[in-house]
Amino acid sequence: MATGSFPAKDKLTIGFAHAAYQLGARFALRNSGINAFEVRNFAGLEARIGEADVLVVSGMWQNTLLAKAPRLRFLQSISAGVNQYDQALFRAQGVRLASAQGVNEVAVAEHAMALMLGLRRHLHTARDNQRAKHWRPMIADIPAREDELAGKTLVIVGYGRIGKRLAKLAKAFDMRVIGLRRSTGGASAPADEVRTMAEFSSLLPVADVVALTCPLTPETTGLIGAAALGAMKRSALLINVARGPVVNEAALIEALQKGAIGGAGIDVTVEEPLPVESALWGCGNALITPHTAGETQAYEDNVLDILMENLDRLWRGEASLRNEIV
């Protein structure tokens, strides 16, 4: 169990744990004078976690590691999501926890916009045709052609930081934007209007694009199922940059295969990596990216900015942290 005051800068050791992110190298460029180490796999983390006063980690985390971390005082999550952390256990052990909320809101919103544009402009099929060296002829069937976003209605499910950023981008394309959140309190801009989640079902038939930017909660799990997909326009797009389980994958596959909706831009799936046997791979009206909506060349530095702000707060003895969870 963590005891005592937070270590001074010259006594502190930070552990960075991620398979790909270059957190250690980017941190070294800050010349902070703080001791740090970096591991790339769970075995390395398990072997060295006992050295860490502060740990920066996300997907590699397992709650059993707390028992092997007697020095740990603070865990800075690399991700905005914190489902992997047992918050009650963190409280019991006296270990502070903060998320990286907001670290990639620009990237995720831009990715959602890219999926919309890609599907509407048929960029995914154009790339397939490029590989096949096929020059597609002009299309006589009007509904089968590329289309414009201007004038279309975008319903954003989860009108938080990412949702608002997406709304701003969509307005630049002259879309009508409706944001959905738990309550209508607060400013609606840049969306044209904000409704509550109670109106979700009634808005599906008017949406040309439904974009999911909501957190995974008991209320949002399975939110997009057969009934929701059946209520959408046959030409409508579904964009998921939230979490895989927000969508009933079997229902989505059936809707795509039957042409019940126009297409789907999917960055997250129920099981990741998406199994090779999944029928989702074969849906020509789906554009799939491997959970990369939040990826950006600025990711490491954005996380480190939050980390350093929280370290400063801990050194000053402040009660609250940026993006505090525990």
mmCIF file with all atom_site columns, N, CA and C in Angstrom, residues 253-313:
data_model
loop_
_atom_site.group_PDB
_atom_site.id
_atom_site.type_symbol
_atom_site.label_atom_id
_atom_site.label_alt_id
_atom_site.label_comp_id
_atom_site.label_asym_id
_atom_site.label_entity_id
_atom_site.label_seq_id
_atom_site.pdbx_PDB_ins_code
_atom_site.Cartn_x
_atom_site.Cartn_y
_atom_site.Cartn_z
_atom_site.occupancy
_atom_site.B_iso_or_equiv
_atom_site.pdbx_formal_charge
_atom_site.auth_seq_id
_atom_site.auth_comp_id
_atom_site.auth_asym_id
_atom_site.auth_atom_id
_atom_site.pdbx_PDB_model_num
ATOM 1   N N  . ILE A 1 253 ? -23.380 -6.011  -39.303 1.00 0.00 ? 253 ILE A N  1
ATOM 2   C CA . ILE A 1 253 ? -22.977 -6.810  -40.463 1.00 0.00 ? 253 ILE A CA 1
ATOM 3   C C  . ILE A 1 253 ? -24.190 -7.152  -41.319 1.00 0.00 ? 253 ILE A C  1
ATOM 4   N N  . GLU A 1 254 ? -25.278 -7.557  -40.671 1.00 0.00 ? 254 GLU A N  1
ATOM 5   C CA . GLU A 1 254 ? -26.493 -7.889  -41.414 1.00 0.00 ? 254 GLU A CA 1
ATOM 6   C C  . GLU A 1 254 ? -27.034 -6.669  -42.153 1.00 0.00 ? 254 GLU A C  1
ATOM 7   N N  . ALA A 1 255 ? -27.019 -5.508  -41.494 1.00 0.00 ? 255 ALA A N  1
ATOM 8   C CA . ALA A 1 255 ? -27.512 -4.286  -42.127 1.00 0.00 ? 255 ALA A CA 1
ATOM 9   C C  . ALA A 1 255 ? -26.656 -3.892  -43.321 1.00 0.00 ? 255 ALA A C  1
ATOM 10  N N  . LEU A 1 256 ? -25.345 -4.046  -43.205 1.00 0.00 ? 256 LEU A N  1
ATOM 11  C CA . LEU A 1 256 ? -24.445 -3.718  -44.313 1.00 0.00 ? 256 LEU A CA 1
ATOM 12  C C  . LEU A 1 256 ? -24.625 -4.695  -45.466 1.00 0.00 ? 256 LEU A C  1
ATOM 13  N N  . GLN A 1 257 ? -24.725 -5.969  -45.156 1.00 0.00 ? 257 GLN A N  1
ATOM 14  C CA . GLN A 1 257 ? -24.875 -6.985  -46.202 1.00 0.00 ? 257 GLN A CA 1
ATOM 15  C C  . GLN A 1 257 ? -26.187 -6.838  -46.966 1.00 0.00 ? 257 GLN A C  1
ATOM 16  N N  . LYS A 1 258 ? -27.226 -6.400  -46.270 1.00 0.00 ? 258 LYS A N  1
ATOM 17  C CA . LYS A 1 258 ? -28.541 -6.249  -46.905 1.00 0.00 ? 258 LYS A CA 1
ATOM 18  C C  . LYS A 1 258 ? -28.748 -4.863  -47.499 1.00 0.00 ? 258 LYS A C  1
ATOM 19  N N  . GLY A 1 259 ? -27.795 -3.962  -47.292 1.00 0.00 ? 259 GLY A N  1
ATOM 20  C CA . GLY A 1 259 ? -27.949 -2.610  -47.793 1.00 0.00 ? 259 GLY A CA 1
ATOM 21  C C  . GLY A 1 259 ? -28.992 -1.815  -47.035 1.00 0.00 ? 259 GLY A C  1
ATOM 22  N N  . ALA A 1 260 ? -29.208 -2.181  -45.758 1.00 0.00 ? 260 ALA A N  1
ATOM 23  C CA . ALA A 1 260 ? -30.204 -1.478  -44.948 1.00 0.00 ? 260 ALA A CA 1
ATOM 24  C C  . ALA A 1 260 ? -29.738 -0.077  -44.582 1.00 0.00 ? 260 ALA A C  1
ATOM 25  N N  . ILE A 1 261 ? -28.417 0.146   -44.559 1.00 0.00 ? 261 ILE A N  1
ATOM 26  C CA . ILE A 1 261 ? -27.855 1.485   -44.404 1.00 0.00 ? 261 ILE A CA 1
ATOM 27  C C  . ILE A 1 261 ? -26.833 1.687   -45.529 1.00 0.00 ? 261 ILE A C  1
ATOM 28  N N  . GLY A 1 262 ? -26.439 2.935   -45.727 1.00 0.00 ? 262 GLY A N  1
ATOM 29  C CA . GLY A 1 262 ? -25.549 3.236   -46.849 1.00 0.00 ? 262 GLY A CA 1
ATOM 30  C C  . GLY A 1 262 ? -24.126 2.765   -46.651 1.00 0.00 ? 262 GLY A C  1
ATOM 31  N N  . GLY A 1 263 ? -23.674 2.742   -45.405 1.00 0.00 ? 263 GLY A N  1
ATOM 32  C CA . GLY A 1 263 ? -22.300 2.321   -45.149 1.00 0.00 ? 263 GLY A CA 1
ATOM 33  C C  . GLY A 1 263 ? -21.914 2.618   -43.716 1.00 0.00 ? 263 GLY A C  1
ATOM 34  N N  . ALA A 1 264 ? -20.720 2.168   -43.346 1.00 0.00 ? 264 ALA A N  1
ATOM 35  C CA . ALA A 1 264 ? -20.235 2.374   -41.981 1.00 0.00 ? 264 ALA A CA 1
ATOM 36  C C  . ALA A 1 264 ? -18.738 2.630   -41.982 1.00 0.00 ? 264 ALA A C  1
ATOM 37  N N  . GLY A 1 265 ? -18.338 3.616   -41.209 1.00 0.00 ? 265 GLY A N  1
ATOM 38  C CA . GLY A 1 265 ? -16.924 3.879   -40.963 1.00 0.00 ? 265 GLY A CA 1
ATOM 39  C C  . GLY A 1 265 ? -16.616 3.396   -39.557 1.00 0.00 ? 265 GLY A C  1
ATOM 40  N N  . ILE A 1 266 ? -15.813 2.360   -39.452 1.00 0.00 ? 266 ILE A N  1
ATOM 41  C CA . ILE A 1 266 ? -15.612 1.661   -38.180 1.00 0.00 ? 266 ILE A CA 1
ATOM 42  C C  . ILE A 1 266 ? -14.149 1.731   -37.766 1.00 0.00 ? 266 ILE A C  1
ATOM 43  N N  . ASP A 1 267 ? -13.895 2.393   -36.646 1.00 0.00 ? 267 ASP A N  1
ATOM 44  C CA . ASP A 1 267 ? -12.527 2.445   -36.111 1.00 0.00 ? 267 ASP A CA 1
ATOM 45  C C  . ASP A 1 267 ? -12.350 1.511   -34.928 1.00 0.00 ? 267 ASP A C  1
ATOM 46  N N  . VAL A 1 268 ? -13.450 1.072   -34.327 1.00 0.00 ? 268 VAL A N  1
ATOM 47  C CA . VAL A 1 268 ? -13.386 0.226   -33.140 1.00 0.00 ? 268 VAL A CA 1
ATOM 48  C C  . VAL A 1 268 ? -14.328 -0.952  -33.309 1.00 0.00 ? 268 VAL A C  1
ATOM 49  N N  . THR A 1 269 ? -13.913 -2.102  -32.801 1.00 0.00 ? 269 THR A N  1
ATOM 50  C CA . THR A 1 269 ? -14.724 -3.309  -32.909 1.00 0.00 ? 269 THR A CA 1
ATOM 51  C C  . THR A 1 269 ? -14.836 -3.965  -31.534 1.00 0.00 ? 269 THR A C  1
ATOM 52  N N  . VAL A 1 270 ? -15.761 -4.893  -31.414 1.00 0.00 ? 270 VAL A N  1
ATOM 53  C CA . VAL A 1 270 ? -15.983 -5.562  -30.128 1.00 0.00 ? 270 VAL A CA 1
ATOM 54  C C  . VAL A 1 270 ? -14.739 -6.312  -29.703 1.00 0.00 ? 270 VAL A C  1
ATOM 55  N N  . GLU A 1 271 ? -14.163 -7.063  -30.627 1.00 0.00 ? 271 GLU A N  1
ATOM 56  C CA . GLU A 1 271 ? -12.912 -7.772  -30.370 1.00 0.00 ? 271 GLU A CA 1
ATOM 57  C C  . GLU A 1 271 ? -11.814 -7.130  -31.212 1.00 0.00 ? 271 GLU A C  1
ATOM 58  N N  . GLU A 1 272 ? -10.718 -6.775  -30.575 1.00 0.00 ? 272 GLU A N  1
ATOM 59  C CA . GLU A 1 272 ? -9.602  -6.157  -31.289 1.00 0.00 ? 272 GLU A CA 1
ATOM 60  C C  . GLU A 1 272 ? -8.311  -6.910  -31.010 1.00 0.00 ? 272 GLU A C  1
ATOM 61  N N  . PRO A 1 273 ? -7.530  -7.232  -32.067 1.00 0.00 ? 273 PRO A N  1
ATOM 62  C CA . PRO A 1 273 ? -7.800  -6.971  -33.482 1.00 0.00 ? 273 PRO A CA 1
ATOM 63  C C  . PRO A 1 273 ? -9.073  -7.682  -33.966 1.00 0.00 ? 273 PRO A C  1
ATOM 64  N N  . LEU A 1 274 ? -9.685  -7.112  -34.994 1.00 0.00 ? 274 LEU A N  1
ATOM 65  C CA . LEU A 1 274 ? -10.859 -7.728  -35.592 1.00 0.00 ? 274 LEU A CA 1
ATOM 66  C C  . LEU A 1 274 ? -10.472 -9.106  -36.129 1.00 0.00 ? 274 LEU A C  1
ATOM 67  N N  . PRO A 1 275 ? -11.148 -10.181 -35.675 1.00 0.00 ? 275 PRO A N  1
ATOM 68  C CA . PRO A 1 275 ? -10.785 -11.538 -36.127 1.00 0.00 ? 275 PRO A CA 1
ATOM 69  C C  . PRO A 1 275 ? -10.835 -11.668 -37.644 1.00 0.00 ? 275 PRO A C  1
ATOM 70  N N  . VAL A 1 276 ? -9.911  -12.424 -38.183 1.00 0.00 ? 276 VAL A N  1
ATOM 71  C CA . VAL A 1 276 ? -9.837  -12.588 -39.646 1.00 0.00 ? 276 VAL A CA 1
ATOM 72  C C  . VAL A 1 276 ? -11.107 -13.213 -40.201 1.00 0.00 ? 276 VAL A C  1
ATOM 73  N N  . GLU A 1 277 ? -11.812 -13.991 -39.366 1.00 0.00 ? 277 GLU A N  1
ATOM 74  C CA . GLU A 1 277 ? -13.025 -14.652 -39.847 1.00 0.00 ? 277 GLU A CA 1
ATOM 75  C C  . GLU A 1 277 ? -14.252 -13.758 -39.782 1.00 0.00 ? 277 GLU A C  1
ATOM 76  N N  . SER A 1 278 ? -14.120 -12.533 -39.251 1.00 0.00 ? 278 SER A N  1
ATOM 77  C CA . SER A 1 278 ? -15.276 -11.635 -39.151 1.00 0.00 ? 278 SER A CA 1
ATOM 78  C C  . SER A 1 278 ? -15.800 -11.262 -40.534 1.00 0.00 ? 278 SER A C  1
ATOM 79  N N  . ALA A 1 279 ? -17.116 -11.329 -40.677 1.00 0.00 ? 279 ALA A N  1
ATOM 80  C CA . ALA A 1 279 ? -17.742 -10.960 -41.953 1.00 0.00 ? 279 ALA A CA 1
ATOM 81  C C  . ALA A 1 279 ? -17.644 -9.465  -42.221 1.00 0.00 ? 279 ALA A C  1
ATOM 82  N N  . LEU A 1 280 ? -17.288 -8.690  -41.196 1.00 0.00 ? 280 LEU A N  1
ATOM 83  C CA . LEU A 1 280 ? -17.168 -7.248  -41.381 1.00 0.00 ? 280 LEU A CA 1
ATOM 84  C C  . LEU A 1 280 ? -16.097 -6.905  -42.414 1.00 0.00 ? 280 LEU A C  1
ATOM 85  N N  . TRP A 1 281 ? -15.031 -7.707  -42.455 1.00 0.00 ? 281 TRP A N  1
ATOM 86  C CA . TRP A 1 281 ? -13.954 -7.475  -43.420 1.00 0.00 ? 281 TRP A CA 1
ATOM 87  C C  . TRP A 1 281 ? -14.474 -7.473  -44.853 1.00 0.00 ? 281 TRP A C  1
ATOM 88  N N  . GLY A 1 282 ? -15.454 -8.312  -45.130 1.00 0.00 ? 282 GLY A N  1
ATOM 89  C CA . GLY A 1 282 ? -15.936 -8.474  -46.501 1.00 0.00 ? 282 GLY A CA 1
ATOM 90  C C  . GLY A 1 282 ? -17.043 -7.522  -46.911 1.00 0.00 ? 282 GLY A C  1
ATOM 91  N N  . CYS A 1 283 ? -17.438 -6.629  -46.016 1.00 0.00 ? 283 CYS A N  1
ATOM 92  C CA . CYS A 1 283 ? -18.501 -5.678  -46.356 1.00 0.00 ? 283 CYS A CA 1
ATOM 93  C C  . CYS A 1 283 ? -17.920 -4.534  -47.184 1.00 0.00 ? 283 CYS A C  1
ATOM 94  N N  . GLY A 1 284 ? -18.272 -4.491  -48.446 1.00 0.00 ? 284 GLY A N  1
ATOM 95  C CA . GLY A 1 284 ? -17.725 -3.475  -49.344 1.00 0.00 ? 284 GLY A CA 1
ATOM 96  C C  . GLY A 1 284 ? -18.170 -2.071  -49.010 1.00 0.00 ? 284 GLY A C  1
ATOM 97  N N  . ASN A 1 285 ? -19.270 -1.936  -48.273 1.00 0.00 ? 285 ASN A N  1
ATOM 98  C CA . ASN A 1 285 ? -19.762 -0.615  -47.886 1.00 0.00 ? 285 ASN A CA 1
ATOM 99  C C  . ASN A 1 285 ? -19.294 -0.217  -46.488 1.00 0.00 ? 285 ASN A C  1
ATOM 100 N N  . ALA A 1 286 ? -18.250 -0.889  -46.006 1.00 0.00 ? 286 ALA A N  1
ATOM 101 C CA . ALA A 1 286 ? -17.633 -0.526  -44.728 1.00 0.00 ? 286 ALA A CA 1
ATOM 102 C C  . ALA A 1 286 ? -16.212 -0.050  -44.966 1.00 0.00 ? 286 ALA A C  1
ATOM 103 N N  . LEU A 1 287 ? -15.815 0.947   -44.218 1.00 0.00 ? 287 LEU A N  1
ATOM 104 C CA . LEU A 1 287 ? -14.440 1.452   -44.235 1.00 0.00 ? 287 LEU A CA 1
ATOM 105 C C  . LEU A 1 287 ? -13.898 1.235   -42.823 1.00 0.00 ? 287 LEU A C  1
ATOM 106 N N  . ILE A 1 288 ? -12.926 0.337   -42.701 1.00 0.00 ? 288 ILE A N  1
ATOM 107 C CA . ILE A 1 288 ? -12.430 -0.101  -41.392 1.00 0.00 ? 288 ILE A CA 1
ATOM 108 C C  . ILE A 1 288 ? -11.024 0.421   -41.152 1.00 0.00 ? 288 ILE A C  1
ATOM 109 N N  . THR A 1 289 ? -10.818 1.034   -40.005 1.00 0.00 ? 289 THR A N  1
ATOM 110 C CA . THR A 1 289 ? -9.473  1.431   -39.576 1.00 0.00 ? 289 THR A CA 1
ATOM 111 C C  . THR A 1 289 ? -9.195  0.760   -38.228 1.00 0.00 ? 289 THR A C  1
ATOM 112 N N  . PRO A 1 290 ? -7.935  0.419   -37.938 1.00 0.00 ? 290 PRO A N  1
ATOM 113 C CA . PRO A 1 290 ? -7.599  -0.413  -36.775 1.00 0.00 ? 290 PRO A CA 1
ATOM 114 C C  . PRO A 1 290 ? -7.428  0.353   -35.464 1.00 0.00 ? 290 PRO A C  1
ATOM 115 N N  . HIS A 1 291 ? -8.510  0.973   -35.003 1.00 0.00 ? 291 HIS A N  1
ATOM 116 C CA . HIS A 1 291 ? -8.502  1.735   -33.751 1.00 0.00 ? 291 HIS A CA 1
ATOM 117 C C  . HIS A 1 291 ? -7.377  2.782   -33.762 1.00 0.00 ? 291 HIS A C  1
ATOM 118 N N  . THR A 1 292 ? -7.335  3.529   -34.849 1.00 0.00 ? 292 THR A N  1
ATOM 119 C CA . THR A 1 292 ? -6.291  4.537   -35.022 1.00 0.00 ? 292 THR A CA 1
ATOM 120 C C  . THR A 1 292 ? -6.840  5.959   -35.032 1.00 0.00 ? 292 THR A C  1
ATOM 121 N N  . ALA A 1 293 ? -8.121  6.132   -34.701 1.00 0.00 ? 293 ALA A N  1
ATOM 122 C CA . ALA A 1 293 ? -8.702  7.478   -34.725 1.00 0.00 ? 293 ALA A CA 1
ATOM 123 C C  . ALA A 1 293 ? -7.934  8.439   -33.823 1.00 0.00 ? 293 ALA A C  1
ATOM 124 N N  . GLY A 1 294 ? -7.461  7.942   -32.709 1.00 0.00 ? 294 GLY A N  1
ATOM 125 C CA . GLY A 1 294 ? -6.757  8.806   -31.766 1.00 0.00 ? 294 GLY A CA 1
ATOM 126 C C  . GLY A 1 294 ? -5.277  8.957   -32.024 1.00 0.00 ? 294 GLY A C  1
ATOM 127 N N  . GLU A 1 295 ? -4.775  8.279   -33.039 1.00 0.00 ? 295 GLU A N  1
ATOM 128 C CA . GLU A 1 295 ? -3.341  8.344   -33.308 1.00 0.00 ? 295 GLU A CA 1
ATOM 129 C C  . GLU A 1 295 ? -2.954  9.689   -33.918 1.00 0.00 ? 295 GLU A C  1
ATOM 130 N N  . THR A 1 296 ? -1.863  10.234  -33.429 1.00 0.00 ? 296 THR A N  1
ATOM 131 C CA . THR A 1 296 ? -1.349  11.503  -33.936 1.00 0.00 ? 296 THR A CA 1
ATOM 132 C C  . THR A 1 296 ? 0.126   11.596  -33.594 1.00 0.00 ? 296 THR A C  1
ATOM 133 N N  . GLN A 1 297 ? 0.883   12.286  -34.412 1.00 0.00 ? 297 GLN A N  1
ATOM 134 C CA . GLN A 1 297 ? 2.306   12.460  -34.143 1.00 0.00 ? 297 GLN A CA 1
ATOM 135 C C  . GLN A 1 297 ? 2.544   13.293  -32.881 1.00 0.00 ? 297 GLN A C  1
ATOM 136 N N  . ALA A 1 298 ? 1.496   13.947  -32.397 1.00 0.00 ? 298 ALA A N  1
ATOM 137 C CA . ALA A 1 298 ? 1.619   14.758  -31.179 1.00 0.00 ? 298 ALA A CA 1
ATOM 138 C C  . ALA A 1 298 ? 1.185   13.999  -29.932 1.00 0.00 ? 298 ALA A C  1
ATOM 139 N N  . TYR A 1 299 ? 0.845   12.709  -30.064 1.00 0.00 ? 299 TYR A N  1
ATOM 140 C CA . TYR A 1 299 ? 0.237   11.986  -28.936 1.00 0.00 ? 299 TYR A CA 1
ATOM 141 C C  . TYR A 1 299 ? 1.138   11.965  -27.701 1.00 0.00 ? 299 TYR A C  1
ATOM 142 N N  . GLU A 1 300 ? 2.389   11.563  -27.875 1.00 0.00 ? 300 GLU A N  1
ATOM 143 C CA . GLU A 1 300 ? 3.277   11.466  -26.719 1.00 0.00 ? 300 GLU A CA 1
ATOM 144 C C  . GLU A 1 300 ? 3.405   12.794  -25.983 1.00 0.00 ? 300 GLU A C  1
ATOM 145 N N  . ASP A 1 301 ? 3.615   13.866  -26.733 1.00 0.00 ? 301 ASP A N  1
ATOM 146 C CA . ASP A 1 301 ? 3.798   15.166  -26.095 1.00 0.00 ? 301 ASP A CA 1
ATOM 147 C C  . ASP A 1 301 ? 2.513   15.639  -25.414 1.00 0.00 ? 301 ASP A C  1
ATOM 148 N N  . ASN A 1 302 ? 1.370   15.314  -25.986 1.00 0.00 ? 302 ASN A N  1
ATOM 149 C CA . ASN A 1 302 ? 0.104   15.686  -25.359 1.00 0.00 ? 302 ASN A CA 1
ATOM 150 C C  . ASN A 1 302 ? -0.087  14.963  -24.024 1.00 0.00 ? 302 ASN A C  1
ATOM 151 N N  . VAL A 1 303 ? 0.268   13.678  -23.996 1.00 0.00 ? 303 VAL A N  1
ATOM 152 C CA . VAL A 1 303 ? 0.184   12.913  -22.742 1.00 0.00 ? 303 VAL A CA 1
ATOM 153 C C  . VAL A 1 303 ? 1.154   13.468  -21.709 1.00 0.00 ? 303 VAL A C  1
ATOM 154 N N  . LEU A 1 304 ? 2.371   13.764  -22.144 1.00 0.00 ? 304 LEU A N  1
ATOM 155 C CA . LEU A 1 304 ? 3.382   14.276  -21.222 1.00 0.00 ? 304 LEU A CA 1
ATOM 156 C C  . LEU A 1 304 ? 3.008   15.638  -20.657 1.00 0.00 ? 304 LEU A C  1
ATOM 157 N N  . ASP A 1 305 ? 2.299   16.441  -21.424 1.00 0.00 ? 305 ASP A N  1
ATOM 158 C CA . ASP A 1 305 ? 1.827   17.734  -20.905 1.00 0.00 ? 305 ASP A CA 1
ATOM 159 C C  . ASP A 1 305 ? 0.881   17.518  -19.719 1.00 0.00 ? 305 ASP A C  1
ATOM 160 N N  . ILE A 1 306 ? -0.018  16.545  -19.844 1.00 0.00 ? 306 ILE A N  1
ATOM 161 C CA . ILE A 1 306 ? -0.943  16.236  -18.748 1.00 0.00 ? 306 ILE A CA 1
ATOM 162 C C  . ILE A 1 306 ? -0.176  15.665  -17.559 1.00 0.00 ? 306 ILE A C  1
ATOM 163 N N  . LEU A 1 307 ? 0.755   14.758  -17.842 1.00 0.00 ? 307 LEU A N  1
ATOM 164 C CA . LEU A 1 307 ? 1.574   14.169  -16.777 1.00 0.00 ? 307 LEU A CA 1
ATOM 165 C C  . LEU A 1 307 ? 2.295   15.235  -15.977 1.00 0.00 ? 307 LEU A C  1
ATOM 166 N N  . MET A 1 308 ? 2.974   16.147  -16.662 1.00 0.00 ? 308 MET A N  1
ATOM 167 C CA . MET A 1 308 ? 3.762   17.161  -15.961 1.00 0.00 ? 308 MET A CA 1
ATOM 168 C C  . MET A 1 308 ? 2.883   18.111  -15.170 1.00 0.00 ? 308 MET A C  1
ATOM 169 N N  . GLU A 1 309 ? 1.712   18.446  -15.711 1.00 0.00 ? 309 GLU A N  1
ATOM 170 C CA . GLU A 1 309 ? 0.800   19.296  -14.954 1.00 0.00 ? 309 GLU A CA 1
ATOM 171 C C  . GLU A 1 309 ? 0.359   18.603  -13.670 1.00 0.00 ? 309 GLU A C  1
ATOM 172 N N  . ASN A 1 310 ? 0.071   17.301  -13.761 1.00 0.00 ? 310 ASN A N  1
ATOM 173 C CA . ASN A 1 310 ? -0.353  16.561  -12.575 1.00 0.00 ? 310 ASN A CA 1
ATOM 174 C C  . ASN A 1 310 ? 0.786   16.382  -11.573 1.00 0.00 ? 310 ASN A C  1
ATOM 175 N N  . LEU A 1 311 ? 2.003   16.192  -12.064 1.00 0.00 ? 311 LEU A N  1
ATOM 176 C CA . LEU A 1 311 ? 3.143   16.103  -11.150 1.00 0.00 ? 311 LEU A CA 1
ATOM 177 C C  . LEU A 1 311 ? 3.323   17.417  -10.395 1.00 0.00 ? 311 LEU A C  1
ATOM 178 N N  . ASP A 1 312 ? 3.192   18.517  -11.103 1.00 0.00 ? 312 ASP A N  1
ATOM 179 C CA . ASP A 1 312 ? 3.309   19.821  -10.450 1.00 0.00 ? 312 ASP A CA 1
ATOM 180 C C  . ASP A 1 312 ? 2.239   19.986  -9.371  1.00 0.00 ? 312 ASP A C  1
ATOM 181 N N  . ARG A 1 313 ? 1.034   19.530  -9.652  1.00 0.00 ? 313 ARG A N  1
ATOM 182 C CA . ARG A 1 313 ? -0.036  19.628  -8.664  1.00 0.00 ? 313 ARG A CA 1
ATOM 183 C C  . ARG A 1 313 ? 0.275   18.762  -7.438  1.00 0.00 ? 313 ARG A C  1
#
